[in-house]
Amino acid sequence: ELSDIQAMMEIFLDALLNCVQSVPRLLYMSVFKPHFDDKVIGPNLMDMIKTSTVWKQICREIDEVILRDFNDMVTYSEFAKAYFPIFEYAADYDHDSFKNQDHLQNSRSIKLEMLKLRGWGEDLDRMKLQNVSGIFQVDSKTLKHFLVNEKDRVLEDMKSVVLEAAKESCAKVLSDFQQKIKMLSKKPTSLKDFASYVETKNAITNELKVLMTSSQTVDEMYKVLVQFDVKIPSAQMVLLDDLHGINSQFQMHLDGAETEVSGKISQMSSTLKSQINKLDDQLMNIMASLGSGIVLDPEADCKDVLEFLAEQKVVIDDIKLDAETYSHYQKLFGLPQHEYGNLVTASDMFDKKQEVWKTINDWEDNVFDWQSQSWFSLKPDDMDKEIQAMTKLATKLHKRDNDQVSERLKQSVMRWKGFTAVLVALGNPALKERHWRKIFEAMEVPYQQDFTLMDLIQWNVFMIKDTVEEVSGVASGEMALELQLQKIETAWSELKFQVKGYRDTKDVFVLGGLDEVFAQLEDNQAA
């Protein structure tokens, strides 16, 4: 700093004055002492010099020279700012980041970075080692030596990494070429293998530009290394020569693949058409099976029909997969797409048959469960809701299909729909044993405490609908009365009577206010 230099000069001048002040005076010598009566006191030279005009002028001139030469030195030192990027680049350089990047993808930028470092080296060669500015001298040898070492450190590391990356990239690109040549060398005979071969050939053709670019990039990496005087090991040179040689082999095999495909495409297209026709024949057979036999037999067992439909489902699913595959082949071969209308029709036909037979199966399973359970474990209100929902579905399916199978479902559901009024009446929670005895008496069956819905059906309970509804209605009325009586009983049992002493007696009491009692009585009489 300028202030530090000025402070040093001030200390130097003070030391100079102290030196002058310390020089012995002649009058103070012992030989002259006898000539003076008292102690000789002379002038203070330091104060005389400091207060003199000449001294002050000299100090000003010295300050001006220091300031002028310092400013010249600072101006000259500005040249060092041009070398800051070298220092910052070397400080920020990270070996792992440089090593782990995609060298094939970033080969151009890597080359530019290395050329930039080389350019900085040339700039450092031209750096001026020293300069004199008046009383100051600038020495840049240390700076130059440091920056050259840092530049060389980074550049040598880059060359080492690029050499290894070039080796790995060369091996990878060579392996890619060899693998693709192997795939193109196959001679497909079946339709499936031929389609796979065409797909592979097309994919390789699409990747051709990337492959050739990668090969050229490897070449460029080695050229950069040579440009920077890196010695290439002989093993890598052999690998690079192999890469150069395989380019022409690859193009030859790719041309051969084009010839292979064009020579067989007509034959394979014919085979593909034949396979599609076989699928259509299969679909026609499936539709015939779905439109006849067990599927249309209203007396058939649901389980047997569903098992048959499951087998047909497997076949249809296989055909769908084959159809997707063949459509892909047609697109691959550049052929018009087959519509597969029979597949759509067969699938729709299957879905409808599957829906109606599964509905019948589920419905009959429910009916079986209802009939086999104890009556008192059933919930007739829920049964009623389920029957109403099934009535809508059965009607819709019969309207759509209008065949004997849908008629079977509809008739079964409508039969149970006619039972719902009796079922709901029998499910009345107000029915007591005395009511059930009347119902059993109407069925002419001895009373039983536990029974199933199937028992009730066999006892012809639905033949006495009027009796069941009447008994159920009476039971509801009786329950209402019982609940009202229970309410009255509870109200009177909780009612509190107030008493008070009779006149002046201590042992005789009479009822107090009776308003609440009469009000309760009036309410009960009204009920």
Short mmCIF file of C-alpha atoms in Angstrom, two decimals:
data_model
loop_
_atom_site.label_atom_id
_atom_site.label_comp_id
_atom_site.label_asym_id
_atom_site.label_seq_id
_atom_site.Cartn_x
_atom_site.Cartn_y
_atom_site.Cartn_z
CA GLU A 1 0.00 0.00 0.00
CA LEU A 2 1.14 3.60 -0.63
CA SER A 3 0.62 4.50 3.00
CA ASP A 4 3.00 1.72 4.06
CA ILE A 5 5.75 3.04 1.75
CA GLN A 6 5.22 6.61 2.97
CA ALA A 7 5.41 5.46 6.57
CA MET A 8 8.70 3.63 5.84
CA MET A 9 10.15 6.79 4.24
CA GLU A 10 9.09 8.86 7.24
CA ILE A 11 10.87 6.44 9.57
CA PHE A 12 13.99 6.62 7.36
CA LEU A 13 14.06 10.46 7.45
CA ASP A 14 13.56 10.47 11.20
CA ALA A 15 16.49 8.09 11.55
CA LEU A 16 18.58 10.39 9.35
CA LEU A 17 17.80 13.37 11.56
CA ASN A 18 18.61 11.35 14.67
CA CYS A 19 21.97 10.46 13.12
CA VAL A 20 22.74 14.14 12.49
CA GLN A 21 21.58 15.02 15.97
CA SER A 22 23.92 12.41 17.47
CA VAL A 23 27.13 13.81 15.84
CA PRO A 24 29.40 15.28 18.66
CA ARG A 25 29.80 19.14 18.80
CA LEU A 26 33.35 20.68 18.89
CA LEU A 27 32.37 23.06 21.68
CA TYR A 28 31.33 20.11 23.78
CA MET A 29 34.82 18.58 23.64
CA SER A 30 36.82 18.46 26.93
CA VAL A 31 39.68 20.61 25.62
CA PHE A 32 37.38 23.61 25.36
CA LYS A 33 35.76 23.16 28.76
CA PRO A 34 38.25 25.48 30.67
CA HIS A 35 37.25 28.40 28.46
CA PHE A 36 33.63 28.38 29.63
CA ASP A 37 32.37 29.13 33.11
CA ASP A 38 29.14 27.30 32.72
CA LYS A 39 27.91 24.22 30.83
CA VAL A 40 27.76 24.92 27.13
CA ILE A 41 24.25 24.65 25.65
CA GLY A 42 24.11 24.73 21.86
CA PRO A 43 21.18 24.77 19.38
CA ASN A 44 19.00 21.61 18.66
CA LEU A 45 19.92 20.69 15.11
CA MET A 46 16.95 18.31 14.64
CA ASP A 47 14.46 21.04 15.41
CA MET A 48 16.35 23.49 13.26
CA ILE A 49 16.33 21.12 10.29
CA LYS A 50 12.65 20.09 10.70
CA THR A 51 11.49 23.69 10.83
CA SER A 52 13.61 24.83 7.94
CA THR A 53 12.02 25.67 4.60
CA VAL A 54 14.58 23.67 2.72
CA TRP A 55 13.85 20.48 4.70
CA LYS A 56 10.13 20.84 4.16
CA GLN A 57 10.67 21.32 0.42
CA ILE A 58 12.84 18.21 0.29
CA CYS A 59 10.14 16.16 2.09
CA ARG A 60 7.48 17.36 -0.36
CA GLU A 61 9.60 16.45 -3.33
CA ILE A 62 10.28 13.02 -1.86
CA ASP A 63 6.50 12.44 -1.37
CA GLU A 64 5.82 13.54 -4.93
CA VAL A 65 8.44 11.15 -6.30
CA ILE A 66 7.03 8.25 -4.25
CA LEU A 67 3.47 8.99 -5.32
CA ARG A 68 4.44 9.36 -9.00
CA ASP A 69 6.54 6.20 -9.12
CA PHE A 70 3.95 4.22 -7.13
CA ASN A 71 1.18 5.21 -9.53
CA ASP A 72 3.38 4.24 -12.49
CA MET A 73 4.03 0.87 -10.83
CA VAL A 74 0.29 0.31 -10.22
CA THR A 75 -0.52 1.17 -13.81
CA TYR A 76 2.11 -1.27 -15.06
CA SER A 77 0.84 -4.01 -12.70
CA GLU A 78 -2.56 -3.94 -14.40
CA PHE A 79 -1.12 -6.41 -16.92
CA ALA A 80 -1.44 -9.17 -14.26
CA LYS A 81 -5.27 -9.03 -14.42
CA ALA A 82 -5.09 -10.64 -17.85
CA TYR A 83 -3.69 -13.77 -16.19
CA PHE A 84 -6.42 -14.06 -13.49
CA PRO A 85 -8.53 -16.49 -15.64
CA ILE A 86 -5.59 -18.93 -15.65
CA PHE A 87 -5.44 -18.90 -11.88
CA GLU A 88 -9.22 -19.17 -11.47
CA TYR A 89 -9.50 -21.99 -14.06
CA ALA A 90 -6.78 -24.03 -12.36
CA ALA A 91 -8.34 -23.43 -8.93
CA ASP A 92 -11.82 -24.53 -10.10
CA TYR A 93 -10.66 -27.54 -12.14
CA ASP A 94 -12.06 -30.80 -10.76
CA HIS A 95 -10.46 -34.06 -11.89
CA ASP A 96 -13.50 -36.25 -11.07
CA SER A 97 -15.97 -34.01 -12.92
CA PHE A 98 -13.74 -33.92 -16.00
CA LYS A 99 -13.20 -37.67 -15.88
CA ASN A 100 -16.86 -38.64 -15.36
CA GLN A 101 -18.36 -36.61 -18.22
CA ASP A 102 -19.43 -38.11 -21.55
CA HIS A 103 -16.24 -37.62 -23.54
CA LEU A 104 -17.81 -38.69 -26.83
CA GLN A 105 -20.67 -36.25 -26.40
CA ASN A 106 -18.42 -33.43 -25.16
CA SER A 107 -15.32 -34.06 -27.30
CA ARG A 108 -15.55 -30.72 -29.07
CA SER A 109 -15.82 -28.69 -25.88
CA ILE A 110 -12.95 -30.71 -24.32
CA LYS A 111 -10.75 -29.91 -27.32
CA LEU A 112 -11.58 -26.21 -26.97
CA GLU A 113 -10.68 -26.29 -23.27
CA MET A 114 -7.31 -27.88 -24.01
CA LEU A 115 -6.59 -25.36 -26.80
CA LYS A 116 -7.46 -22.57 -24.40
CA LEU A 117 -4.89 -23.87 -21.92
CA ARG A 118 -2.30 -24.08 -24.70
CA GLY A 119 -3.08 -20.48 -25.67
CA TRP A 120 -2.61 -19.39 -22.07
CA GLY A 121 0.80 -21.07 -22.14
CA GLU A 122 1.77 -18.93 -25.12
CA ASP A 123 0.53 -15.85 -23.29
CA LEU A 124 2.66 -16.77 -20.27
CA ASP A 125 5.72 -17.14 -22.51
CA ARG A 126 5.27 -13.51 -23.53
CA MET A 127 4.90 -12.28 -19.95
CA LYS A 128 7.49 -9.53 -19.03
CA LEU A 129 9.58 -10.75 -16.10
CA GLN A 130 10.32 -7.34 -14.52
CA ASN A 131 9.88 -3.59 -14.83
CA VAL A 132 11.43 -0.53 -13.07
CA SER A 133 9.19 2.40 -12.26
CA GLY A 134 11.43 5.10 -10.69
CA ILE A 135 12.31 3.92 -7.22
CA PHE A 136 10.18 0.74 -7.58
CA GLN A 137 10.89 -2.53 -9.35
CA VAL A 138 8.14 -5.08 -10.29
CA ASP A 139 9.30 -8.75 -10.40
CA SER A 140 6.80 -11.15 -12.11
CA LYS A 141 9.02 -14.25 -12.22
CA THR A 142 7.30 -15.89 -9.24
CA LEU A 143 3.82 -15.22 -10.69
CA LYS A 144 4.81 -16.61 -14.08
CA HIS A 145 6.38 -19.72 -12.58
CA PHE A 146 3.28 -20.40 -10.47
CA LEU A 147 0.82 -19.93 -13.34
CA VAL A 148 2.89 -22.06 -15.73
CA ASN A 149 2.95 -24.90 -13.19
CA GLU A 150 -0.81 -24.64 -12.61
CA LYS A 151 -1.53 -24.59 -16.35
CA ASP A 152 0.73 -27.58 -16.94
CA ARG A 153 -0.84 -29.50 -14.04
CA VAL A 154 -4.37 -29.12 -15.43
CA LEU A 155 -3.36 -29.76 -19.06
CA GLU A 156 -1.37 -32.90 -18.22
CA ASP A 157 -4.31 -34.25 -16.20
CA MET A 158 -6.66 -33.55 -19.10
CA LYS A 159 -4.37 -35.34 -21.57
CA SER A 160 -4.18 -38.37 -19.26
CA VAL A 161 -7.96 -38.52 -18.85
CA VAL A 162 -8.65 -38.02 -22.58
CA LEU A 163 -6.16 -40.77 -23.47
CA GLU A 164 -8.00 -43.26 -21.24
CA ALA A 165 -11.40 -42.00 -22.44
CA ALA A 166 -10.32 -42.38 -26.08
CA LYS A 167 -9.33 -45.97 -25.39
CA GLU A 168 -12.67 -46.79 -23.72
CA SER A 169 -14.69 -44.96 -26.39
CA CYS A 170 -12.82 -46.69 -29.21
CA ALA A 171 -13.47 -50.11 -27.65
CA LYS A 172 -17.15 -49.29 -27.09
CA VAL A 173 -17.79 -47.99 -30.62
CA LEU A 174 -15.90 -50.95 -32.12
CA SER A 175 -18.01 -53.34 -30.01
CA ASP A 176 -21.21 -51.61 -31.17
CA PHE A 177 -20.20 -52.08 -34.80
CA GLN A 178 -19.31 -55.74 -34.24
CA GLN A 179 -22.58 -56.45 -32.43
CA LYS A 180 -24.66 -54.82 -35.17
CA ILE A 181 -22.74 -56.65 -37.91
CA LYS A 182 -23.52 -59.91 -36.09
CA MET A 183 -27.24 -59.06 -35.98
CA LEU A 184 -27.26 -58.11 -39.68
CA SER A 185 -25.53 -61.38 -40.61
CA LYS A 186 -28.54 -63.52 -39.59
CA LYS A 187 -30.63 -65.22 -42.26
CA PRO A 188 -34.26 -65.35 -41.03
CA THR A 189 -36.54 -68.10 -42.30
CA SER A 190 -39.74 -67.81 -40.22
CA LEU A 191 -42.19 -64.89 -40.28
CA LYS A 192 -41.43 -64.00 -36.67
CA ASP A 193 -37.66 -64.04 -37.22
CA PHE A 194 -38.00 -62.05 -40.43
CA ALA A 195 -40.10 -59.36 -38.72
CA SER A 196 -37.55 -59.16 -35.91
CA TYR A 197 -34.77 -58.91 -38.54
CA VAL A 198 -36.56 -56.06 -40.37
CA GLU A 199 -37.10 -54.25 -37.08
CA THR A 200 -33.42 -54.67 -36.18
CA LYS A 201 -32.29 -53.52 -39.63
CA ASN A 202 -34.52 -50.42 -39.42
CA ALA A 203 -33.27 -49.59 -35.94
CA ILE A 204 -29.64 -49.94 -37.04
CA THR A 205 -30.30 -47.79 -40.10
CA ASN A 206 -31.76 -45.10 -37.84
CA GLU A 207 -28.68 -45.34 -35.60
CA LEU A 208 -26.24 -45.18 -38.53
CA LYS A 209 -25.62 -41.46 -38.20
CA VAL A 210 -24.97 -41.77 -34.47
CA LEU A 211 -22.57 -44.69 -35.05
CA MET A 212 -20.58 -42.90 -37.72
CA THR A 213 -20.47 -39.72 -35.65
CA SER A 214 -19.17 -41.70 -32.67
CA SER A 215 -16.47 -43.27 -34.87
CA GLN A 216 -15.43 -39.85 -36.20
CA THR A 217 -15.39 -38.46 -32.67
CA VAL A 218 -12.98 -41.19 -31.55
CA ASP A 219 -10.72 -40.22 -34.46
CA GLU A 220 -10.88 -36.59 -33.39
CA MET A 221 -9.97 -37.50 -29.80
CA TYR A 222 -6.80 -39.25 -30.96
CA LYS A 223 -5.94 -36.35 -33.30
CA VAL A 224 -6.22 -33.95 -30.36
CA LEU A 225 -3.91 -36.17 -28.31
CA VAL A 226 -1.35 -36.21 -31.13
CA GLN A 227 -1.74 -32.45 -31.48
CA PHE A 228 -0.77 -32.12 -27.81
CA ASP A 229 2.25 -34.43 -28.18
CA VAL A 230 0.69 -37.36 -26.28
CA LYS A 231 2.30 -40.71 -27.08
CA ILE A 232 -0.38 -43.21 -28.12
CA PRO A 233 0.30 -46.80 -26.89
CA SER A 234 0.62 -49.34 -29.71
CA ALA A 235 -2.30 -51.41 -28.36
CA GLN A 236 -4.59 -48.40 -28.76
CA MET A 237 -3.34 -47.75 -32.26
CA VAL A 238 -4.24 -51.34 -33.19
CA LEU A 239 -7.71 -50.83 -31.74
CA LEU A 240 -8.10 -47.60 -33.71
CA ASP A 241 -7.05 -49.34 -36.93
CA ASP A 242 -9.69 -52.03 -36.27
CA LEU A 243 -12.29 -49.31 -35.90
CA HIS A 244 -11.25 -47.76 -39.24
CA GLY A 245 -11.47 -51.15 -40.95
CA ILE A 246 -14.86 -52.12 -39.56
CA ASN A 247 -16.61 -49.06 -41.01
CA SER A 248 -16.51 -50.47 -44.53
CA GLN A 249 -17.50 -53.95 -43.27
CA PHE A 250 -20.50 -52.47 -41.50
CA GLN A 251 -21.75 -50.67 -44.60
CA MET A 252 -21.33 -53.88 -46.60
CA HIS A 253 -23.44 -55.87 -44.11
CA LEU A 254 -26.06 -53.11 -43.99
CA ASP A 255 -26.36 -53.22 -47.79
CA GLY A 256 -26.61 -57.00 -47.55
CA ALA A 257 -29.45 -56.69 -45.06
CA GLU A 258 -31.34 -54.39 -47.42
CA THR A 259 -30.96 -57.01 -50.15
CA GLU A 260 -32.09 -59.79 -47.76
CA VAL A 261 -35.23 -57.90 -46.81
CA SER A 262 -36.18 -56.84 -50.33
CA GLY A 263 -35.69 -60.43 -51.53
CA LYS A 264 -37.99 -61.99 -48.92
CA ILE A 265 -40.56 -59.28 -48.25
CA SER A 266 -43.02 -60.60 -50.86
CA GLN A 267 -42.86 -64.17 -49.54
CA MET A 268 -43.20 -63.07 -45.92
CA SER A 269 -46.10 -60.74 -46.76
CA SER A 270 -47.90 -63.72 -48.29
CA THR A 271 -47.21 -65.81 -45.19
CA LEU A 272 -48.51 -62.98 -43.02
CA LYS A 273 -51.73 -62.76 -45.03
CA SER A 274 -52.21 -66.51 -44.63
CA GLN A 275 -51.77 -66.23 -40.84
CA ILE A 276 -54.31 -63.41 -40.66
CA ASN A 277 -56.80 -65.53 -42.61
CA LYS A 278 -56.30 -68.34 -40.10
CA LEU A 279 -57.17 -65.92 -37.29
CA ASP A 280 -60.36 -64.94 -39.10
CA ASP A 281 -61.27 -68.64 -39.48
CA GLN A 282 -60.70 -69.19 -35.76
CA LEU A 283 -62.90 -66.23 -34.97
CA MET A 284 -65.68 -67.57 -37.20
CA ASN A 285 -65.54 -70.88 -35.31
CA ILE A 286 -65.69 -69.06 -31.98
CA MET A 287 -68.71 -67.03 -33.04
CA ALA A 288 -70.42 -70.25 -34.16
CA SER A 289 -69.72 -71.80 -30.75
CA LEU A 290 -71.05 -68.73 -28.94
CA GLY A 291 -74.22 -68.81 -31.04
CA SER A 292 -75.14 -72.45 -30.46
CA GLY A 293 -74.79 -75.47 -28.21
CA ILE A 294 -74.45 -75.15 -24.47
CA VAL A 295 -74.27 -71.34 -24.56
CA LEU A 296 -77.85 -71.11 -25.90
CA ASP A 297 -79.23 -74.00 -23.81
CA PRO A 298 -81.58 -72.49 -21.18
CA GLU A 299 -81.40 -75.74 -19.16
CA ALA A 300 -77.57 -75.83 -19.05
CA ASP A 301 -75.70 -75.71 -15.77
CA CYS A 302 -74.24 -72.24 -15.19
CA LYS A 303 -70.92 -73.61 -13.96
CA ASP A 304 -70.50 -75.71 -17.12
CA VAL A 305 -71.31 -72.75 -19.39
CA LEU A 306 -68.96 -70.38 -17.52
CA GLU A 307 -66.18 -72.97 -17.74
CA PHE A 308 -66.74 -73.24 -21.50
CA LEU A 309 -66.76 -69.43 -21.80
CA ALA A 310 -63.50 -69.21 -19.84
CA GLU A 311 -61.89 -71.52 -22.40
CA GLN A 312 -63.17 -69.36 -25.23
CA LYS A 313 -61.83 -66.27 -23.44
CA VAL A 314 -58.31 -67.74 -23.46
CA VAL A 315 -58.56 -68.37 -27.20
CA ILE A 316 -59.91 -64.86 -27.90
CA ASP A 317 -57.15 -63.26 -25.80
CA ASP A 318 -54.53 -65.26 -27.71
CA ILE A 319 -56.05 -64.13 -30.98
CA LYS A 320 -55.97 -60.50 -29.79
CA LEU A 321 -52.25 -60.81 -29.06
CA ASP A 322 -51.65 -62.42 -32.46
CA ALA A 323 -53.70 -59.69 -34.14
CA GLU A 324 -51.61 -56.97 -32.46
CA THR A 325 -48.44 -58.76 -33.54
CA TYR A 326 -49.62 -59.15 -37.13
CA SER A 327 -50.70 -55.49 -37.27
CA HIS A 328 -47.20 -54.56 -36.15
CA TYR A 329 -45.75 -56.79 -38.88
CA GLN A 330 -47.95 -55.12 -41.50
CA LYS A 331 -46.77 -51.70 -40.40
CA LEU A 332 -43.18 -52.98 -40.44
CA PHE A 333 -43.58 -54.36 -43.98
CA GLY A 334 -45.38 -51.26 -45.23
CA LEU A 335 -48.65 -53.15 -45.83
CA PRO A 336 -52.27 -51.93 -45.34
CA GLN A 337 -53.65 -52.66 -41.88
CA HIS A 338 -56.18 -55.49 -41.55
CA GLU A 339 -59.38 -54.36 -39.79
CA TYR A 340 -60.12 -57.55 -37.77
CA GLY A 341 -63.86 -56.96 -37.84
CA ASN A 342 -64.53 -60.57 -36.81
CA LEU A 343 -62.42 -60.03 -33.69
CA VAL A 344 -64.57 -57.06 -32.68
CA THR A 345 -67.77 -59.03 -33.33
CA ALA A 346 -66.56 -62.14 -31.50
CA SER A 347 -65.38 -60.09 -28.50
CA ASP A 348 -68.71 -58.26 -28.28
CA MET A 349 -70.60 -61.54 -28.62
CA PHE A 350 -68.49 -63.13 -25.89
CA ASP A 351 -68.96 -60.18 -23.52
CA LYS A 352 -72.74 -60.40 -23.85
CA LYS A 353 -72.85 -64.17 -23.27
CA GLN A 354 -70.44 -63.84 -20.37
CA GLU A 355 -72.53 -61.09 -18.77
CA VAL A 356 -75.86 -62.92 -18.95
CA TRP A 357 -74.54 -66.29 -17.76
CA LYS A 358 -72.53 -64.72 -14.93
CA THR A 359 -75.63 -62.78 -13.88
CA ILE A 360 -77.67 -66.00 -13.85
CA ASN A 361 -74.96 -67.76 -11.86
CA ASP A 362 -74.71 -64.98 -9.28
CA TRP A 363 -78.50 -64.73 -8.99
CA GLU A 364 -78.98 -68.46 -8.51
CA ASP A 365 -76.17 -68.54 -5.94
CA ASN A 366 -77.98 -65.81 -4.02
CA VAL A 367 -81.28 -67.66 -4.20
CA PHE A 368 -79.59 -70.83 -2.96
CA ASP A 369 -78.07 -68.94 -0.01
CA TRP A 370 -81.44 -67.41 0.87
CA GLN A 371 -83.23 -70.74 0.77
CA SER A 372 -80.63 -72.62 2.79
CA GLN A 373 -80.23 -70.16 5.68
CA SER A 374 -82.32 -69.99 8.81
CA TRP A 375 -85.22 -67.63 8.16
CA PHE A 376 -84.40 -65.47 11.16
CA SER A 377 -80.85 -64.80 9.88
CA LEU A 378 -82.18 -63.27 6.64
CA LYS A 379 -82.95 -59.58 6.08
CA PRO A 380 -86.08 -59.46 3.91
CA ASP A 381 -85.79 -55.68 3.32
CA ASP A 382 -82.32 -56.18 1.80
CA MET A 383 -83.64 -59.12 -0.21
CA ASP A 384 -86.38 -56.88 -1.56
CA LYS A 385 -83.85 -54.25 -2.69
CA GLU A 386 -81.71 -56.86 -4.38
CA ILE A 387 -84.71 -58.37 -6.17
CA GLN A 388 -85.80 -54.93 -7.43
CA ALA A 389 -82.27 -54.21 -8.78
CA MET A 390 -82.05 -57.64 -10.41
CA THR A 391 -85.49 -57.11 -12.01
CA LYS A 392 -84.17 -54.03 -13.85
CA LEU A 393 -81.01 -55.84 -14.97
CA ALA A 394 -82.87 -58.99 -16.10
CA THR A 395 -85.36 -56.90 -18.07
CA LYS A 396 -82.52 -55.01 -19.78
CA LEU A 397 -80.63 -58.16 -20.68
CA HIS A 398 -83.74 -59.89 -22.05
CA LYS A 399 -84.60 -56.80 -24.10
CA ARG A 400 -81.08 -56.89 -25.56
CA ASP A 401 -80.71 -60.65 -26.20
CA ASN A 402 -84.32 -61.83 -26.39
CA ASP A 403 -83.39 -65.52 -26.27
CA GLN A 404 -84.25 -68.48 -24.05
CA VAL A 405 -81.26 -67.90 -21.76
CA SER A 406 -82.23 -64.33 -20.94
CA GLU A 407 -85.83 -65.56 -20.60
CA ARG A 408 -84.62 -68.06 -17.97
CA LEU A 409 -83.13 -65.24 -15.93
CA LYS A 410 -86.12 -62.97 -16.31
CA GLN A 411 -88.65 -65.64 -15.32
CA SER A 412 -86.67 -66.60 -12.24
CA VAL A 413 -86.34 -62.99 -11.11
CA MET A 414 -89.99 -62.15 -11.83
CA ARG A 415 -91.06 -65.21 -9.81
CA TRP A 416 -89.19 -63.88 -6.79
CA LYS A 417 -90.48 -60.38 -7.40
CA GLY A 418 -93.96 -61.83 -6.83
CA PHE A 419 -92.74 -63.18 -3.48
CA THR A 420 -91.43 -59.85 -2.15
CA ALA A 421 -94.70 -58.75 -0.51
CA VAL A 422 -94.90 -62.01 1.48
CA LEU A 423 -91.17 -61.94 2.28
CA VAL A 424 -91.35 -58.40 3.64
CA ALA A 425 -94.48 -59.28 5.65
CA LEU A 426 -92.76 -62.38 7.09
CA GLY A 427 -89.75 -60.24 7.96
CA ASN A 428 -91.85 -57.96 10.16
CA PRO A 429 -89.98 -57.72 13.49
CA ALA A 430 -93.36 -57.38 15.25
CA LEU A 431 -94.21 -61.04 14.59
CA LYS A 432 -94.21 -63.04 17.83
CA GLU A 433 -94.63 -66.72 18.47
CA ARG A 434 -98.42 -66.39 18.63
CA HIS A 435 -98.45 -64.82 15.20
CA TRP A 436 -96.18 -67.48 13.71
CA ARG A 437 -98.49 -70.14 15.14
CA LYS A 438 -101.38 -68.62 13.18
CA ILE A 439 -99.28 -68.65 9.99
CA PHE A 440 -98.27 -72.28 10.55
CA GLU A 441 -101.93 -73.10 11.21
CA ALA A 442 -102.87 -71.49 7.87
CA MET A 443 -100.15 -73.57 6.14
CA GLU A 444 -101.53 -76.66 7.95
CA VAL A 445 -98.03 -77.43 9.28
CA PRO A 446 -97.11 -78.06 12.93
CA TYR A 447 -95.43 -75.03 14.50
CA GLN A 448 -91.60 -75.05 14.49
CA GLN A 449 -89.25 -72.56 16.18
CA ASP A 450 -86.55 -72.72 13.50
CA PHE A 451 -86.90 -73.20 9.77
CA THR A 452 -85.46 -72.06 6.43
CA LEU A 453 -86.92 -70.14 3.52
CA MET A 454 -86.91 -73.37 1.55
CA ASP A 455 -89.11 -74.90 4.26
CA LEU A 456 -91.57 -72.02 3.91
CA ILE A 457 -91.63 -72.46 0.14
CA GLN A 458 -92.29 -76.20 0.47
CA TRP A 459 -95.07 -75.42 2.97
CA ASN A 460 -96.68 -73.17 0.33
CA VAL A 461 -96.36 -69.98 2.38
CA PHE A 462 -96.76 -67.88 -0.77
CA MET A 463 -100.19 -69.50 -1.31
CA ILE A 464 -101.52 -67.84 1.84
CA LYS A 465 -100.38 -64.31 0.98
CA ASP A 466 -103.55 -62.65 2.34
CA THR A 467 -103.29 -64.46 5.67
CA VAL A 468 -99.60 -63.60 6.08
CA GLU A 469 -100.19 -59.91 5.31
CA GLU A 470 -103.19 -59.83 7.69
CA VAL A 471 -101.27 -61.48 10.53
CA SER A 472 -98.29 -59.21 9.92
CA GLY A 473 -100.56 -56.16 9.98
CA VAL A 474 -102.18 -57.28 13.24
CA ALA A 475 -98.71 -57.88 14.71
CA SER A 476 -97.64 -54.36 13.79
CA GLY A 477 -100.78 -52.93 15.45
CA GLU A 478 -100.25 -54.98 18.57
CA MET A 479 -96.63 -53.92 18.78
CA ALA A 480 -97.68 -50.29 18.48
CA LEU A 481 -100.11 -50.79 21.40
CA GLU A 482 -97.47 -52.56 23.43
CA LEU A 483 -95.02 -49.75 22.85
CA GLN A 484 -97.67 -47.19 23.85
CA LEU A 485 -98.54 -49.11 27.02
CA GLN A 486 -94.86 -49.40 27.84
CA LYS A 487 -94.53 -45.66 27.37
CA ILE A 488 -97.50 -45.00 29.66
CA GLU A 489 -96.17 -47.39 32.29
CA THR A 490 -92.75 -45.73 32.18
CA ALA A 491 -94.29 -42.27 32.45
CA TRP A 492 -96.37 -43.20 35.57
CA SER A 493 -93.50 -45.05 37.18
CA GLU A 494 -91.30 -41.97 36.87
CA LEU A 495 -94.00 -39.46 37.89
CA LYS A 496 -93.35 -37.90 41.35
CA PHE A 497 -96.26 -37.04 43.65
CA GLN A 498 -95.85 -34.06 45.95
CA VAL A 499 -97.42 -34.24 49.46
CA LYS A 500 -97.81 -31.69 52.21
CA GLY A 501 -98.87 -31.77 55.83
CA TYR A 502 -102.60 -31.70 56.61
CA ARG A 503 -103.38 -28.51 58.57
CA ASP A 504 -101.46 -28.55 61.85
CA THR A 505 -100.97 -32.32 62.11
CA LYS A 506 -97.58 -33.88 61.92
CA ASP A 507 -98.46 -37.40 60.81
CA VAL A 508 -101.19 -36.77 58.23
CA PHE A 509 -100.34 -35.78 54.66
CA VAL A 510 -102.37 -34.92 51.59
CA LEU A 511 -101.41 -34.60 47.90
CA GLY A 512 -100.07 -31.24 46.86
CA GLY A 513 -100.41 -29.81 43.33
CA LEU A 514 -102.20 -32.25 40.97
CA ASP A 515 -101.85 -30.31 37.71
CA GLU A 516 -99.03 -32.51 36.42
CA VAL A 517 -100.90 -35.69 37.43
CA PHE A 518 -104.10 -34.63 35.62
CA ALA A 519 -102.13 -33.59 32.57
CA GLN A 520 -100.43 -37.00 32.43
CA LEU A 521 -103.81 -38.70 32.88
CA GLU A 522 -105.39 -36.70 30.04
CA ASP A 523 -102.49 -37.56 27.71
CA ASN A 524 -102.83 -41.27 28.49
CA GLN A 525 -106.64 -41.23 28.03
CA ALA A 526 -106.14 -39.57 24.61
CA ALA A 527 -103.62 -42.26 23.64
#
